[in-house]
Amino acid sequence: MRNKLFGYILAAVISVSAIGAVFAKTTANKDEKNCCLAIIIDDFGYDGEGTEEILALDIPITVAIMPFSECTSEDAKKAAEAGKEVIVHMPMEAKSGKKSWVGEKGIFSDMSEEEIR
């Protein structure tokens, strides 16, 4: 499982690198000097697998950490110590889909303002 996950991560990084190279070539002749590409690793900290491999990447990334998993605090601390930006990936109800997909601690449209806080 870990090797498969690492393969997916590696494929994503290679894809992003290729996209970045194409983006750099297409914007090189334009007057815009502040073009950039953001890489956000979604669902980071959800089960702890692949954490070390992602944090070892020598590229600037942001990790979106799921707030209520067993690995959340530990993974957020590791990411910050590795110099990565950390944001919260707060589960919220979608317009379509099942509420159960969000989990018990998500934010739902039928909640009061106090419940959301």
Short mmCIF file of the C-alpha atoms (twelve columns), coordinates in Angstrom:
data_MODEL
# 
_entry.id   MODEL 
# 
loop_
_atom_site.group_PDB 
_atom_site.id 
_atom_site.type_symbol 
_atom_site.label_atom_id 
_atom_site.label_alt_id 
_atom_site.label_comp_id 
_atom_site.label_asym_id 
_atom_site.label_seq_id 
_atom_site.Cartn_x 
_atom_site.Cartn_y 
_atom_site.Cartn_z 
_atom_site.pdbx_PDB_model_num 
ATOM 1   C CA . MET A 1   0.000   0.000  0.000   1 
ATOM 2   C CA . ARG A 2   2.800   2.424  0.936   1 
ATOM 3   C CA . ASN A 3   4.637   1.792  -2.362  1 
ATOM 4   C CA . LYS A 4   1.426   2.317  -4.317  1 
ATOM 5   C CA . LEU A 5   0.770   5.602  -2.480  1 
ATOM 6   C CA . PHE A 6   4.337   6.746  -3.089  1 
ATOM 7   C CA . GLY A 7   3.873   5.905  -6.783  1 
ATOM 8   C CA . TYR A 8   0.792   8.107  -6.935  1 
ATOM 9   C CA . ILE A 9   2.636   10.940 -5.197  1 
ATOM 10  C CA . LEU A 10  5.607   10.602 -7.537  1 
ATOM 11  C CA . ALA A 11  3.308   10.612 -10.577 1 
ATOM 12  C CA . ALA A 12  1.584   13.752 -9.270  1 
ATOM 13  C CA . VAL A 13  4.897   15.521 -8.676  1 
ATOM 14  C CA . ILE A 14  6.173   14.605 -12.140 1 
ATOM 15  C CA . SER A 15  2.893   15.785 -13.688 1 
ATOM 16  C CA . VAL A 16  3.018   19.061 -11.779 1 
ATOM 17  C CA . SER A 17  6.651   19.551 -12.816 1 
ATOM 18  C CA . ALA A 18  5.736   19.022 -16.469 1 
ATOM 19  C CA . ILE A 19  2.789   21.403 -16.196 1 
ATOM 20  C CA . GLY A 20  5.040   23.939 -14.465 1 
ATOM 21  C CA . ALA A 21  7.615   23.691 -17.247 1 
ATOM 22  C CA . VAL A 22  4.968   24.245 -19.918 1 
ATOM 23  C CA . PHE A 23  3.477   27.102 -17.894 1 
ATOM 24  C CA . ALA A 24  6.912   28.712 -17.550 1 
ATOM 25  C CA . LYS A 25  7.503   28.515 -21.317 1 
ATOM 26  C CA . THR A 26  4.087   29.966 -22.176 1 
ATOM 27  C CA . THR A 27  4.482   32.890 -19.775 1 
ATOM 28  C CA . ALA A 28  8.159   33.630 -20.463 1 
ATOM 29  C CA . ASN A 29  7.353   36.097 -23.236 1 
ATOM 30  C CA . LYS A 30  4.568   37.871 -21.388 1 
ATOM 31  C CA . ASP A 31  4.931   40.982 -19.288 1 
ATOM 32  C CA . GLU A 32  3.685   39.165 -16.189 1 
ATOM 33  C CA . LYS A 33  6.562   38.621 -13.786 1 
ATOM 34  C CA . ASN A 34  4.657   37.195 -10.825 1 
ATOM 35  C CA . CYS A 35  3.312   33.927 -12.236 1 
ATOM 36  C CA . CYS A 36  3.332   30.968 -9.949  1 
ATOM 37  C CA . LEU A 37  1.997   27.472 -9.469  1 
ATOM 38  C CA . ALA A 38  0.507   26.340 -6.153  1 
ATOM 39  C CA . ILE A 39  0.780   22.729 -5.043  1 
ATOM 40  C CA . ILE A 40  -1.620  21.654 -2.310  1 
ATOM 41  C CA . ILE A 41  -1.566  18.115 -0.938  1 
ATOM 42  C CA . ASP A 42  -5.204  17.407 -0.090  1 
ATOM 43  C CA . ASP A 43  -6.349  15.159 2.780   1 
ATOM 44  C CA . PHE A 44  -2.896  15.259 4.349   1 
ATOM 45  C CA . GLY A 45  -2.799  13.805 7.844   1 
ATOM 46  C CA . TYR A 46  -5.805  11.626 7.213   1 
ATOM 47  C CA . ASP A 47  -4.136  8.314  7.966   1 
ATOM 48  C CA . GLY A 48  -0.441  9.134  8.170   1 
ATOM 49  C CA . GLU A 49  0.636   7.089  5.150   1 
ATOM 50  C CA . GLY A 50  3.041   8.788  2.753   1 
ATOM 51  C CA . THR A 51  3.750   11.639 5.159   1 
ATOM 52  C CA . GLU A 52  7.521   11.228 5.260   1 
ATOM 53  C CA . GLU A 53  7.798   10.907 1.468   1 
ATOM 54  C CA . ILE A 54  5.763   14.039 0.837   1 
ATOM 55  C CA . LEU A 55  7.626   16.087 3.427   1 
ATOM 56  C CA . ALA A 56  10.963  14.986 1.963   1 
ATOM 57  C CA . LEU A 57  10.124  16.580 -1.411  1 
ATOM 58  C CA . ASP A 58  12.387  19.542 -2.094  1 
ATOM 59  C CA . ILE A 59  9.592   21.727 -3.448  1 
ATOM 60  C CA . PRO A 60  7.363   24.299 -1.770  1 
ATOM 61  C CA . ILE A 61  4.005   22.704 -0.996  1 
ATOM 62  C CA . THR A 62  0.994   23.396 1.177   1 
ATOM 63  C CA . VAL A 63  -0.583  20.534 3.069   1 
ATOM 64  C CA . ALA A 64  -4.329  20.594 3.750   1 
ATOM 65  C CA . ILE A 65  -4.738  18.621 6.969   1 
ATOM 66  C CA . MET A 66  -7.935  16.829 7.936   1 
ATOM 67  C CA . PRO A 67  -8.646  18.170 11.441  1 
ATOM 68  C CA . PHE A 68  -10.066 15.186 13.302  1 
ATOM 69  C CA . SER A 69  -7.891  12.181 12.508  1 
ATOM 70  C CA . GLU A 70  -5.483  10.394 14.827  1 
ATOM 71  C CA . CYS A 71  -2.478  11.760 12.904  1 
ATOM 72  C CA . THR A 72  -3.618  15.374 12.557  1 
ATOM 73  C CA . SER A 73  -1.515  17.029 15.256  1 
ATOM 74  C CA . GLU A 74  1.568   14.944 14.588  1 
ATOM 75  C CA . ASP A 75  1.414   15.469 10.799  1 
ATOM 76  C CA . ALA A 76  0.770   19.209 11.146  1 
ATOM 77  C CA . LYS A 77  3.789   19.542 13.424  1 
ATOM 78  C CA . LYS A 78  5.994   17.484 11.072  1 
ATOM 79  C CA . ALA A 79  4.894   19.592 8.084   1 
ATOM 80  C CA . ALA A 80  5.575   22.861 9.888   1 
ATOM 81  C CA . GLU A 81  8.992   21.619 11.037  1 
ATOM 82  C CA . ALA A 82  9.751   20.657 7.414   1 
ATOM 83  C CA . GLY A 83  9.018   24.249 6.377   1 
ATOM 84  C CA . LYS A 84  5.760   23.421 4.609   1 
ATOM 85  C CA . GLU A 85  2.688   25.616 4.784   1 
ATOM 86  C CA . VAL A 86  -0.192  24.016 6.707   1 
ATOM 87  C CA . ILE A 87  -3.884  24.763 6.199   1 
ATOM 88  C CA . VAL A 88  -7.029  23.128 7.625   1 
ATOM 89  C CA . HIS A 89  -9.131  20.959 5.344   1 
ATOM 90  C CA . MET A 90  -12.449 21.326 7.162   1 
ATOM 91  C CA . PRO A 91  -15.030 18.776 6.022   1 
ATOM 92  C CA . MET A 92  -18.208 20.500 4.811   1 
ATOM 93  C CA . GLU A 93  -21.500 19.377 3.351   1 
ATOM 94  C CA . ALA A 94  -21.597 19.391 -0.445  1 
ATOM 95  C CA . LYS A 95  -24.562 20.380 -2.596  1 
ATOM 96  C CA . SER A 96  -24.796 16.775 -3.719  1 
ATOM 97  C CA . GLY A 97  -23.708 13.565 -2.089  1 
ATOM 98  C CA . LYS A 98  -24.339 11.943 1.238   1 
ATOM 99  C CA . LYS A 99  -23.927 13.668 4.592   1 
ATOM 100 C CA . SER A 100 -22.258 10.511 5.863   1 
ATOM 101 C CA . TRP A 101 -19.337 11.155 3.497   1 
ATOM 102 C CA . VAL A 102 -18.461 14.278 5.476   1 
ATOM 103 C CA . GLY A 103 -18.260 12.573 8.856   1 
ATOM 104 C CA . GLU A 104 -19.709 13.479 12.222  1 
ATOM 105 C CA . LYS A 105 -17.563 16.551 12.851  1 
ATOM 106 C CA . GLY A 106 -18.138 18.362 9.564   1 
ATOM 107 C CA . ILE A 107 -20.018 21.578 8.937   1 
ATOM 108 C CA . PHE A 108 -23.571 21.181 7.608   1 
ATOM 109 C CA . SER A 109 -26.084 23.649 6.157   1 
ATOM 110 C CA . ASP A 110 -28.696 22.806 8.811   1 
ATOM 111 C CA . MET A 111 -26.388 23.760 11.700  1 
ATOM 112 C CA . SER A 112 -26.905 26.890 13.759  1 
ATOM 113 C CA . GLU A 113 -24.226 29.572 13.834  1 
ATOM 114 C CA . GLU A 114 -23.301 28.465 17.347  1 
ATOM 115 C CA . GLU A 115 -22.957 24.815 16.304  1 
ATOM 116 C CA . ILE A 116 -20.652 25.837 13.464  1 
ATOM 117 C CA . ARG A 117 -18.463 27.830 15.832  1 
# 
